[in-house]
Coordinates of C-alpha atoms and ligand atoms in Angstrom, one line a residue:
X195 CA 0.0 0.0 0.0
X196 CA 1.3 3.6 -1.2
X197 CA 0.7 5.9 1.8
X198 CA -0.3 9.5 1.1
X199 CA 1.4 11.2 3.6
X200 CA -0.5 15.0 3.8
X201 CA -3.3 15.8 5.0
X202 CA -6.2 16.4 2.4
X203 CA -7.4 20.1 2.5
X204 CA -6.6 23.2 5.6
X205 CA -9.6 21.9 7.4
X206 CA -8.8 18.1 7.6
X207 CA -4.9 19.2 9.2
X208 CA -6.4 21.8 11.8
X209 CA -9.3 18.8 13.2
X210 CA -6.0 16.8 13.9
X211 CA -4.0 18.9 15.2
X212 CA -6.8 20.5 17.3
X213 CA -7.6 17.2 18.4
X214 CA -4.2 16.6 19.5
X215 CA -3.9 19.9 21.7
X216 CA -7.6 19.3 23.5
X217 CA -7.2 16.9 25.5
X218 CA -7.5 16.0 29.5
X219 CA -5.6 19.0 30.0
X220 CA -8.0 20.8 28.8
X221 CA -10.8 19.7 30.6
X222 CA -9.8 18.8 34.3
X223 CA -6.9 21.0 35.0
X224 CA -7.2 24.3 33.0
X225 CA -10.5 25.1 34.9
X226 CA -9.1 24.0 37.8
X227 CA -5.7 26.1 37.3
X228 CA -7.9 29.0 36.2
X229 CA -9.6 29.1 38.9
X230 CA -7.7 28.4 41.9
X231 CA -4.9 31.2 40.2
X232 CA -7.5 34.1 40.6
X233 CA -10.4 33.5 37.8
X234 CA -9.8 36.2 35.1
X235 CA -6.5 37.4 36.1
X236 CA -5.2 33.8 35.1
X237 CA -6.6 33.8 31.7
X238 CA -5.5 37.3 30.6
X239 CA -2.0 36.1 31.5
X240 CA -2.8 32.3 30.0
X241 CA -4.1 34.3 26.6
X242 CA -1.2 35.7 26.7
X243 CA 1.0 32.8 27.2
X244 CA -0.5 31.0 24.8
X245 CA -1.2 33.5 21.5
X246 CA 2.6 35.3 22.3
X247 CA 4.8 32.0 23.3
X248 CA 2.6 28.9 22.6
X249 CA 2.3 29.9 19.1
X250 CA 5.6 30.9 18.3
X251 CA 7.1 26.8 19.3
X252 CA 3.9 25.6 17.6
X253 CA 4.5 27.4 14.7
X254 CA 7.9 26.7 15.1
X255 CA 7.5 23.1 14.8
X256 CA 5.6 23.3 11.5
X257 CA 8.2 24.8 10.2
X258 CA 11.0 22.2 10.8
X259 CA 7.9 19.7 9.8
X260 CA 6.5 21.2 6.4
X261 CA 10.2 22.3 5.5
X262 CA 12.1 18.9 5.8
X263 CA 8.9 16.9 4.8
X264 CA 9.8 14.6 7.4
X265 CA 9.4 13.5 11.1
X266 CA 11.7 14.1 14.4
X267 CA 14.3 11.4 13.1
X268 CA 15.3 13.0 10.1
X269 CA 13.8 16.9 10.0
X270 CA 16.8 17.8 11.6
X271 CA 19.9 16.5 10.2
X272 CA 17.8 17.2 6.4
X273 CA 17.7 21.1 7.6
X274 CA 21.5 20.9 9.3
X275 CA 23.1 18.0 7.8
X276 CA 26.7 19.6 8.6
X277 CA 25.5 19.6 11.9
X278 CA 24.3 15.8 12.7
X279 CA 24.0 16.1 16.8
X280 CA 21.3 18.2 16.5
X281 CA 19.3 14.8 15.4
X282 CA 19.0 13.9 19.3
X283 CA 16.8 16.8 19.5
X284 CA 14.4 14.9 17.7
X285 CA 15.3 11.7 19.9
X286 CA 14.5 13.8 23.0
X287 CA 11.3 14.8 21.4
X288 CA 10.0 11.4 20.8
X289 CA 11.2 10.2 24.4
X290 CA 9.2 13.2 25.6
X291 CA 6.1 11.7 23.1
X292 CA 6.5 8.1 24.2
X293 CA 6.2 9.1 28.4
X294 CA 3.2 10.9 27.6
X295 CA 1.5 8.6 25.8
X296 CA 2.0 5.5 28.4
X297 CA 0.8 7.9 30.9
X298 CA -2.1 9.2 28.6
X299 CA -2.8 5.6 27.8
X300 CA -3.5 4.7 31.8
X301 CA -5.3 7.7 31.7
X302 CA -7.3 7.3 29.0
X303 CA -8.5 3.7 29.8
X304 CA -10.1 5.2 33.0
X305 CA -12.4 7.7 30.8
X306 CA -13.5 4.6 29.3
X307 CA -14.0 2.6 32.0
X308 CA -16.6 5.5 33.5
X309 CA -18.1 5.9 30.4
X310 CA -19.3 1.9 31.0
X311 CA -19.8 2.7 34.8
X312 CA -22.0 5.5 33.3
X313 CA -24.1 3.8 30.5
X314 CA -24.7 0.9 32.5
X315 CA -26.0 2.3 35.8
X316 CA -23.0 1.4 38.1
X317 CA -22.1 5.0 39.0
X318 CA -25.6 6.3 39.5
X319 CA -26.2 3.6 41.7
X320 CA -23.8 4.9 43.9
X321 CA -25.9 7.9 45.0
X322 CA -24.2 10.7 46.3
X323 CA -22.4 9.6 48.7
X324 CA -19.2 10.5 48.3
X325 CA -17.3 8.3 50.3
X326 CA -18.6 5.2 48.1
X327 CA -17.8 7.3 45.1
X328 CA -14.2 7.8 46.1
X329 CA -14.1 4.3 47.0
X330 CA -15.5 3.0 43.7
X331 CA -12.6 5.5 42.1
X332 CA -9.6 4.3 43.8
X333 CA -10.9 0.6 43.6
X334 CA -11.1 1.1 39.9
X335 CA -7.4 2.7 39.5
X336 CA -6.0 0.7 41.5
X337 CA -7.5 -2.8 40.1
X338 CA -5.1 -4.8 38.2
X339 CA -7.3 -6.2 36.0
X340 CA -10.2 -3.5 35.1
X341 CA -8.1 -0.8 34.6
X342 CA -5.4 -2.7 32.4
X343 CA -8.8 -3.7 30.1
X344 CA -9.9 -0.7 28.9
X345 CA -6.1 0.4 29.0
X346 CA -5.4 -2.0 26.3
X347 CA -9.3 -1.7 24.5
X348 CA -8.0 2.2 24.1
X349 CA -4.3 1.2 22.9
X350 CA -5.9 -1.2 20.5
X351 CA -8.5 1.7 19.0
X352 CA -6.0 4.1 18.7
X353 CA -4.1 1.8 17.1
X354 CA -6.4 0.9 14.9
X355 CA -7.1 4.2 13.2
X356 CA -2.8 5.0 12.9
X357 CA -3.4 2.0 10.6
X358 CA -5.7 3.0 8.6
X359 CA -3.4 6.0 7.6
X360 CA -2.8 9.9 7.9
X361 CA -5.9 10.2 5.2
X362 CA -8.4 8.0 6.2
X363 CA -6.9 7.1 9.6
X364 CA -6.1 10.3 11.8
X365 CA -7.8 12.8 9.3
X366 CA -10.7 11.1 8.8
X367 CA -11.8 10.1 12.1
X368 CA -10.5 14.0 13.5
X369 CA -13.1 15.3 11.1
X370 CA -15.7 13.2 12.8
X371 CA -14.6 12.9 15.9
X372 CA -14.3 17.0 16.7
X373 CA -17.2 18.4 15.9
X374 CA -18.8 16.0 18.1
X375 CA -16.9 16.8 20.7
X376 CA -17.8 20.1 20.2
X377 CA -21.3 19.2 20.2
X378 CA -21.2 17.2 23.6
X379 CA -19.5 20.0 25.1
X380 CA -22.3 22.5 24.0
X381 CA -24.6 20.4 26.1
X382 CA -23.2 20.0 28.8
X383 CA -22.3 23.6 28.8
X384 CA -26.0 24.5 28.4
X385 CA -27.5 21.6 31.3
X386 CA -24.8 23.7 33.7
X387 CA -25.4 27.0 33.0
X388 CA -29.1 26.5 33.6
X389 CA -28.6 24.7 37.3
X390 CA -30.0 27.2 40.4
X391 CA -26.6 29.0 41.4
X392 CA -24.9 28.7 37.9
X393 CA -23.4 32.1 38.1
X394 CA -21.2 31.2 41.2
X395 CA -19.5 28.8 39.2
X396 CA -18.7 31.6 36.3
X397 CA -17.5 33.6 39.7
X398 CA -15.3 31.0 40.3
X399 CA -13.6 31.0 37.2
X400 CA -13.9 34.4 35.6
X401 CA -13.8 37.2 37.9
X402 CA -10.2 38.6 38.0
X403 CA -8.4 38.2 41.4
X404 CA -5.0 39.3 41.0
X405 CA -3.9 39.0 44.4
X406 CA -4.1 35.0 43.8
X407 CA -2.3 35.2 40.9
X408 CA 1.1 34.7 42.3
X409 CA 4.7 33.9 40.6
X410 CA 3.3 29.9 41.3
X411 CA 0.0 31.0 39.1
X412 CA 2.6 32.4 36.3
X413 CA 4.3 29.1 36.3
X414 CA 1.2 27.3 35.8
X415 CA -0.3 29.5 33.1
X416 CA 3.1 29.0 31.5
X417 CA 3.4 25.2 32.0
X418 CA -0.7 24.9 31.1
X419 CA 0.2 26.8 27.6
X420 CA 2.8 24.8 26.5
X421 CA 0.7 21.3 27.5
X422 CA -2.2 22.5 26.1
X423 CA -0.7 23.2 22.8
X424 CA 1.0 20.0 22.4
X425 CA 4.2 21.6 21.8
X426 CA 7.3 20.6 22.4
X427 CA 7.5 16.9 21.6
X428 CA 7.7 16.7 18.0
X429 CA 4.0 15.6 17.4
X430 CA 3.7 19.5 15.5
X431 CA 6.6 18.6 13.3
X432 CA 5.2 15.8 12.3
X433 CA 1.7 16.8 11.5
X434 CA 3.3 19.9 10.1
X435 CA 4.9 17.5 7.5
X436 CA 1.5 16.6 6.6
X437 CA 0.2 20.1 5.9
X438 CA -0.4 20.7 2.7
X439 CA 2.2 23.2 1.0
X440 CA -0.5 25.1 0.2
X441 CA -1.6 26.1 3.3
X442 CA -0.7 29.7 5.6
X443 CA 0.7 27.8 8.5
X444 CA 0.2 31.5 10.8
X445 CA -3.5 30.9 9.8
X446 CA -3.5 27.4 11.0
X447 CA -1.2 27.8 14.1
X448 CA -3.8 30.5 15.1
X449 CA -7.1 28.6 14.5
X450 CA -5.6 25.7 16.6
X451 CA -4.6 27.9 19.2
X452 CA -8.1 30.0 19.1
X453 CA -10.3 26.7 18.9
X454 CA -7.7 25.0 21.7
X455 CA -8.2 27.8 24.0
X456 CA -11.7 28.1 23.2
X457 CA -12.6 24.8 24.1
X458 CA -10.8 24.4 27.7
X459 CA -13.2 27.7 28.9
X460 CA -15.9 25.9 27.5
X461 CA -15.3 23.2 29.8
X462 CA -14.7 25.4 32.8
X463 CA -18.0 27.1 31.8
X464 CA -19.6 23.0 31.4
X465 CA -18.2 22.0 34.6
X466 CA -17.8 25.0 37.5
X467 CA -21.3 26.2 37.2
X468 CA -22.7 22.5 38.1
X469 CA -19.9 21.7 40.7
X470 CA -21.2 24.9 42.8
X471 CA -24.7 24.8 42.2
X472 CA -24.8 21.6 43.8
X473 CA -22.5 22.7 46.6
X474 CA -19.3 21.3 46.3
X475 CA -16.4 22.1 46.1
X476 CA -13.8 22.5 43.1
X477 CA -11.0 20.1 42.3
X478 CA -8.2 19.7 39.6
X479 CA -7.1 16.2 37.9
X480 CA -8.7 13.0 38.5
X481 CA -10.3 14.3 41.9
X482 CA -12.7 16.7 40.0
X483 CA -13.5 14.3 37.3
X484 CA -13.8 10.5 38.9
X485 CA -14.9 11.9 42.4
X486 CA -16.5 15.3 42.2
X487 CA -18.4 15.2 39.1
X488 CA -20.4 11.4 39.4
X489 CA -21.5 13.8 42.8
X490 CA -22.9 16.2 40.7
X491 CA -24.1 14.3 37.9
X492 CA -26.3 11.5 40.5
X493 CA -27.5 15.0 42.1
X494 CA -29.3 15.5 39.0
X495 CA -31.9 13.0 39.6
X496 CA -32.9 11.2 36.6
X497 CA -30.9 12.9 34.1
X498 CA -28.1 11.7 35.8
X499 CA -26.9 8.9 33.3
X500 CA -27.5 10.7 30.6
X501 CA -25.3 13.7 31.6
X502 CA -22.6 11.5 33.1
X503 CA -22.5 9.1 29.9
X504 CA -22.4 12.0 27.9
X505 CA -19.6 13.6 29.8
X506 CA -17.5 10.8 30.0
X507 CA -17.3 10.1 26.6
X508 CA -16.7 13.5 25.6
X509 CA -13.5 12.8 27.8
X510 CA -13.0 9.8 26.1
X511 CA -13.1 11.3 22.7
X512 CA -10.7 14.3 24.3
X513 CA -8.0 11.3 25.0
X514 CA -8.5 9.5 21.6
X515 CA -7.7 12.3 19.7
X516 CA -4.5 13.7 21.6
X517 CA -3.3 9.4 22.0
X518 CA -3.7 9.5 18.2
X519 CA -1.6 12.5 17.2
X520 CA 1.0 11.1 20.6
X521 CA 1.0 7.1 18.9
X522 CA 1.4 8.7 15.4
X523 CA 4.5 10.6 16.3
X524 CA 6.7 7.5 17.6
X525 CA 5.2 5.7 14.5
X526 CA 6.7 7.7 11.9
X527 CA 9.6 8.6 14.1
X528 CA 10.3 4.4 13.8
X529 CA 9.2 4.5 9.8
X530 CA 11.7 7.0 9.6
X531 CA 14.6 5.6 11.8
X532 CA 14.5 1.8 11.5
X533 CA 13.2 2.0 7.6
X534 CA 10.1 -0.1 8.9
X535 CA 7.0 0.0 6.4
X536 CA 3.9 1.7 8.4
X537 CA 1.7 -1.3 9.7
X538 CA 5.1 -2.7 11.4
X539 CA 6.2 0.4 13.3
X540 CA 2.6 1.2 13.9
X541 CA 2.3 -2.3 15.9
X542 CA 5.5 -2.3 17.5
X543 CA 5.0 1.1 19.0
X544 CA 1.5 0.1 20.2
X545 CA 2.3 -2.7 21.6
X546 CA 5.7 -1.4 23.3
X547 CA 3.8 1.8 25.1
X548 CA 0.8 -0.2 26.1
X549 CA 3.2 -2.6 28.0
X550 CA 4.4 0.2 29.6
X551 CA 1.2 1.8 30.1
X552 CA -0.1 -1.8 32.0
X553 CA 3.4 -1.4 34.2
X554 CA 2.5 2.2 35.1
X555 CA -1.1 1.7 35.7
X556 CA 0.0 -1.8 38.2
X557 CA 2.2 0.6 40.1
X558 CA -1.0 2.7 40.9
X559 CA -1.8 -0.2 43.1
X560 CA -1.9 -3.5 42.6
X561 CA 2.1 -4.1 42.5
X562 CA 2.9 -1.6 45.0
X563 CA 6.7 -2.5 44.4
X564 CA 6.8 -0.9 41.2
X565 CA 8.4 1.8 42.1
X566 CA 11.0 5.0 41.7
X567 CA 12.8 6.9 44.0
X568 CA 10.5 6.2 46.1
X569 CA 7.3 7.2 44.5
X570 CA 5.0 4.8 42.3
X571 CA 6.3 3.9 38.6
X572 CA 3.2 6.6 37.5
X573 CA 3.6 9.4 39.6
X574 CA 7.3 9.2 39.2
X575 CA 6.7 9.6 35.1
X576 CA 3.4 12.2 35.7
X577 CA 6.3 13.8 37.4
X578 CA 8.7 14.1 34.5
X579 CA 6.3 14.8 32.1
X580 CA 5.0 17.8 33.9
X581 CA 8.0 19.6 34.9
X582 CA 10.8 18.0 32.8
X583 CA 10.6 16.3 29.4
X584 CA 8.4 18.9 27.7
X585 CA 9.7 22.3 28.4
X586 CA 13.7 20.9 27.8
X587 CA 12.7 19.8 24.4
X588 CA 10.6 22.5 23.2
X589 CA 13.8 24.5 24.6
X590 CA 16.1 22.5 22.1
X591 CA 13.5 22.9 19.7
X592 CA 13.3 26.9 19.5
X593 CA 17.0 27.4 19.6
X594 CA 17.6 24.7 16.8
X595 CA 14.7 26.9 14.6
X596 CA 16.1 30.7 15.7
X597 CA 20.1 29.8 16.1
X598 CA 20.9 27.0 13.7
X599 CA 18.5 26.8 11.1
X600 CA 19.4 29.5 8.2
X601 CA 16.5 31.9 8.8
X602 CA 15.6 31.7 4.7
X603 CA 13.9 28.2 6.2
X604 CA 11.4 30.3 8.0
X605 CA 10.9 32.9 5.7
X606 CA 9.8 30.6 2.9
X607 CA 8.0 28.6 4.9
X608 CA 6.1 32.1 6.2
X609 CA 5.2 33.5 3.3
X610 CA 4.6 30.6 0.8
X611 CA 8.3 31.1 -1.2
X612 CA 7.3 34.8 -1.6
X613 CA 3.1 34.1 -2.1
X614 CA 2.0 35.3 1.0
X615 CA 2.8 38.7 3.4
X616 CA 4.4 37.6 6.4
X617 CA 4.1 41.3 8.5
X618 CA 4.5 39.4 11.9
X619 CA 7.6 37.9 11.0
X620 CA 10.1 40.6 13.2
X621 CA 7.7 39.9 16.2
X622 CA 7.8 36.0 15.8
X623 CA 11.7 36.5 15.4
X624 CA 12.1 38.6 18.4
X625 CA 9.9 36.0 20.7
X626 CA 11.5 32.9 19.2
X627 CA 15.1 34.2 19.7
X628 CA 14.6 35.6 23.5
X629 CA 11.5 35.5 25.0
X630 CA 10.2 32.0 24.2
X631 CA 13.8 31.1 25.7
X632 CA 14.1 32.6 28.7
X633 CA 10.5 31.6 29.6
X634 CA 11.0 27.9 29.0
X635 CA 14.3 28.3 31.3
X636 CA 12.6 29.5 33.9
X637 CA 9.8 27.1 33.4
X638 CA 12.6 24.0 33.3
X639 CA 14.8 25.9 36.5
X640 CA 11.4 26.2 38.8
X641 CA 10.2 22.5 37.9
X642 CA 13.8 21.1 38.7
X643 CA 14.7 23.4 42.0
X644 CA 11.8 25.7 42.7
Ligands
LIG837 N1 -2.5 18.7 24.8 C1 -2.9 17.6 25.5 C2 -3.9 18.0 26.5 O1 -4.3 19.1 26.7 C3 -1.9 16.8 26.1 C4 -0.6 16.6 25.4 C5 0.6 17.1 25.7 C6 -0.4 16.0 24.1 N2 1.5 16.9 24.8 C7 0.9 16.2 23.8 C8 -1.3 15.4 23.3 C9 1.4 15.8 22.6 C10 -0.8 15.0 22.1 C11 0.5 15.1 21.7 O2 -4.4 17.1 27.3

């Protein structure tokens, strides 16, 4: 089988990349972050994160992607081949890719695991008592067996649509998949906003506090950009070898950014309202969504397993599309660096990172010997992917695309070889050379010894 390897029109390529950057980040910690760092304070300084510095790497990665027509394992020796070394930068991007996705993969098997729990009646049953919904949470994460099923049901979908191919595989089901998504979200935005007591809920998240938003709240807008976006593990430079040469990549870094952004204060705005018109309090990370929320949702009465099904698969969908776009990048990484034909590498990599995903998701619980410097085989590699792998790379990244790369790379890239104006191209210098920098320094110096 020939692969076609670009996506088929500007729409198709910003579905998958969009589905790549909205993901559980977007749904149980950016609310979360936004709120607890002071509401509307934290977004005008996450908007600006994210449209000044976000972009820039993002973009940045298309570049190295669209330019070299190729993936992590060779973009970077085909831009600098007098320079070979600069190849591990791609290494450490993949690395950075395959951490992620054994974690995303544990993480993801649990949406779908509640999404059963959900459609079959098991979490409504539970009432609202919250102890027996905790209880029924760590049960399920800790389980060897449950939770390693729907690990490897996930790993085995997402699998499934790599092979199928960047066309009918990734495009394809993105196309489908996130204006569904969006669709979900819209309800569940409108069944919170019209709960008694909504508006505390929008308090919560929008009304500017600065005095919360301390240095700690800069960080996390910071770190929350960069995750959000995806950035910084070579998944952009390979879907931005897949956009079509055609295309304004500024246009189609922007939408991404716009519609990524756009999405995670949709969520706050679908979850927040509920959470405090039925009185409880708000959570981050698998606290808010596994314990808090089945509260809310069997306060609801009746409706409750609709609401709650519907939710959890719209977190389900969230993980598919972000594992996708994570499994894709080590796939044509190992296309690229062992010469292996697509359905090889594609089955190999699956089956290597769910192994790995089953090891991380035991160490939650059920082989409490797993284990790393003393903290379980999961939280251990949660840790590194928060505060280490991700910034360090995107770090390489920029100063391999503003110091080593001849700038005539971006340019042409920018305008089309001359078709298109490229005004912003000073600012997006300027940010790329210092700012973006400096900020991922301090990001990777706070992480490490803050
Ligand atoms: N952006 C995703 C989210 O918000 C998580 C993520 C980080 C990711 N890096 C990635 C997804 C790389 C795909 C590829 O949850």
């Amino acid at each position: 089988m020939t692969e076609n390897k670009t996506f088929t029109s500007n729409f198709g390529a910003i579905m998958a990349a969009v589905g790549s950057a909205v993901g559980l980040g977007n749904i149980w910690r950016f609310p979360y972050v936004c709120g607890k760092y002071g509401g509307g304070a934290f977004l005008i300084v996450y908007l600006i994160f994210v449209f000044l510095l976000g972009m820039v790497i993002m973009l940045s990665e298309f570049i190295i992607g669209r330019r070299s027509q190729h993936g992590p394992a060779l973009a970077f020796n085909h831009l600098v081949p007098q320079r070979p070394r600069w190849r591990l930068v791609g290494l450490l991007g993949i690395i950075t890719c395959f951490c992620i996705l054994s974690q995303y993969f544990v993480l993801s098997g649990w949406t779908l695991g509640y999404f059963v729990q959900s459609i079959t009646g098991s979490l409504s049953k539970l009432g609202t008592d919250a102890a027996a919904i905790s209880s029924n949470f760590s049960q399920f994460s800790t389980s060897a067996w449950a939770s390693s099923c729907y690990l490897v049901i996930f790993g085995i979908a997402t699998m499934a649509i790599i092979l199928c191919g960047v066309q009918k595989g990734i495009e394809g089901v993105s196309k489908v998949l996130m204006p569904i998504l969006i669709l979900l979200l819209l309800v569940l935005c409108v069944r919170s906003l019209t709960l008694p007591g909504a508006s505390k809920g929008l308090q919560y998240l929008f009304s500017p506090d600065f005095t919360k938003l301390t240095s700690e709240g800069l960080l996390a807008a910071l770190g929350q950009a960069l995750f959000s976006l995806s950035v910084g593990m070579g998944v952009m430079i390979v879907y931005g070898s897949y956009i079509p040469v055609s295309d304004n990549l500024m246009k189609t870094t922007l939408w991404i950014t716009i519609s990524d952004t756009l999405i995670a204060v949709l969520a706050g705005i679908a979850i927040f309202p509920a959470v405090f018109s039925y009185g409880f309090d708000p959570a981050g990370g698998p606290g808010l969504v596994y314990c808090v929320l089945p509260n809310v949702f069997n306060s609801m009465g009746s409706s409750s397993i609709i609401f709650s099904s519907i939710f959890f698969l719209f977190l389900a969908v969230a993980a598919l599309t972000s594992a996708i776009s994570l499994l894709e990048g080590i796939t044509s990484w190992a296309c690229e660096r062992f010469n292996w034909r697509r359905v090889r590498a594609t089955v190999t990599v699956a089956l290597i990172t769910l192994g790995v995903g089953v090891i991380l998701s035991l160490s939650n619980g059920a082989v409490p010997t797993l284990q790393l410097f003393s903290k379980s085989l999961f939280d251990f590699i949660d840790g590194v992917n928060s505060i280490l792998l991700p910034p360090l790379s995107a770090l390489a990244t920029m100063i391999f695309v503003m110091w080593i790369i001849d700038s005539r790379h971006l340019r042409d890239e920018l305008t089309n070889h001359g078709q298109l104006r490229a005004a912003y191209y000073p600012a997006f210098r300027f940010l790329g050379r210092y700012i973006v920098p400096l900020a991922l320094i301090i990001v990777l110096l706070t992480g490490l010894f803050g």
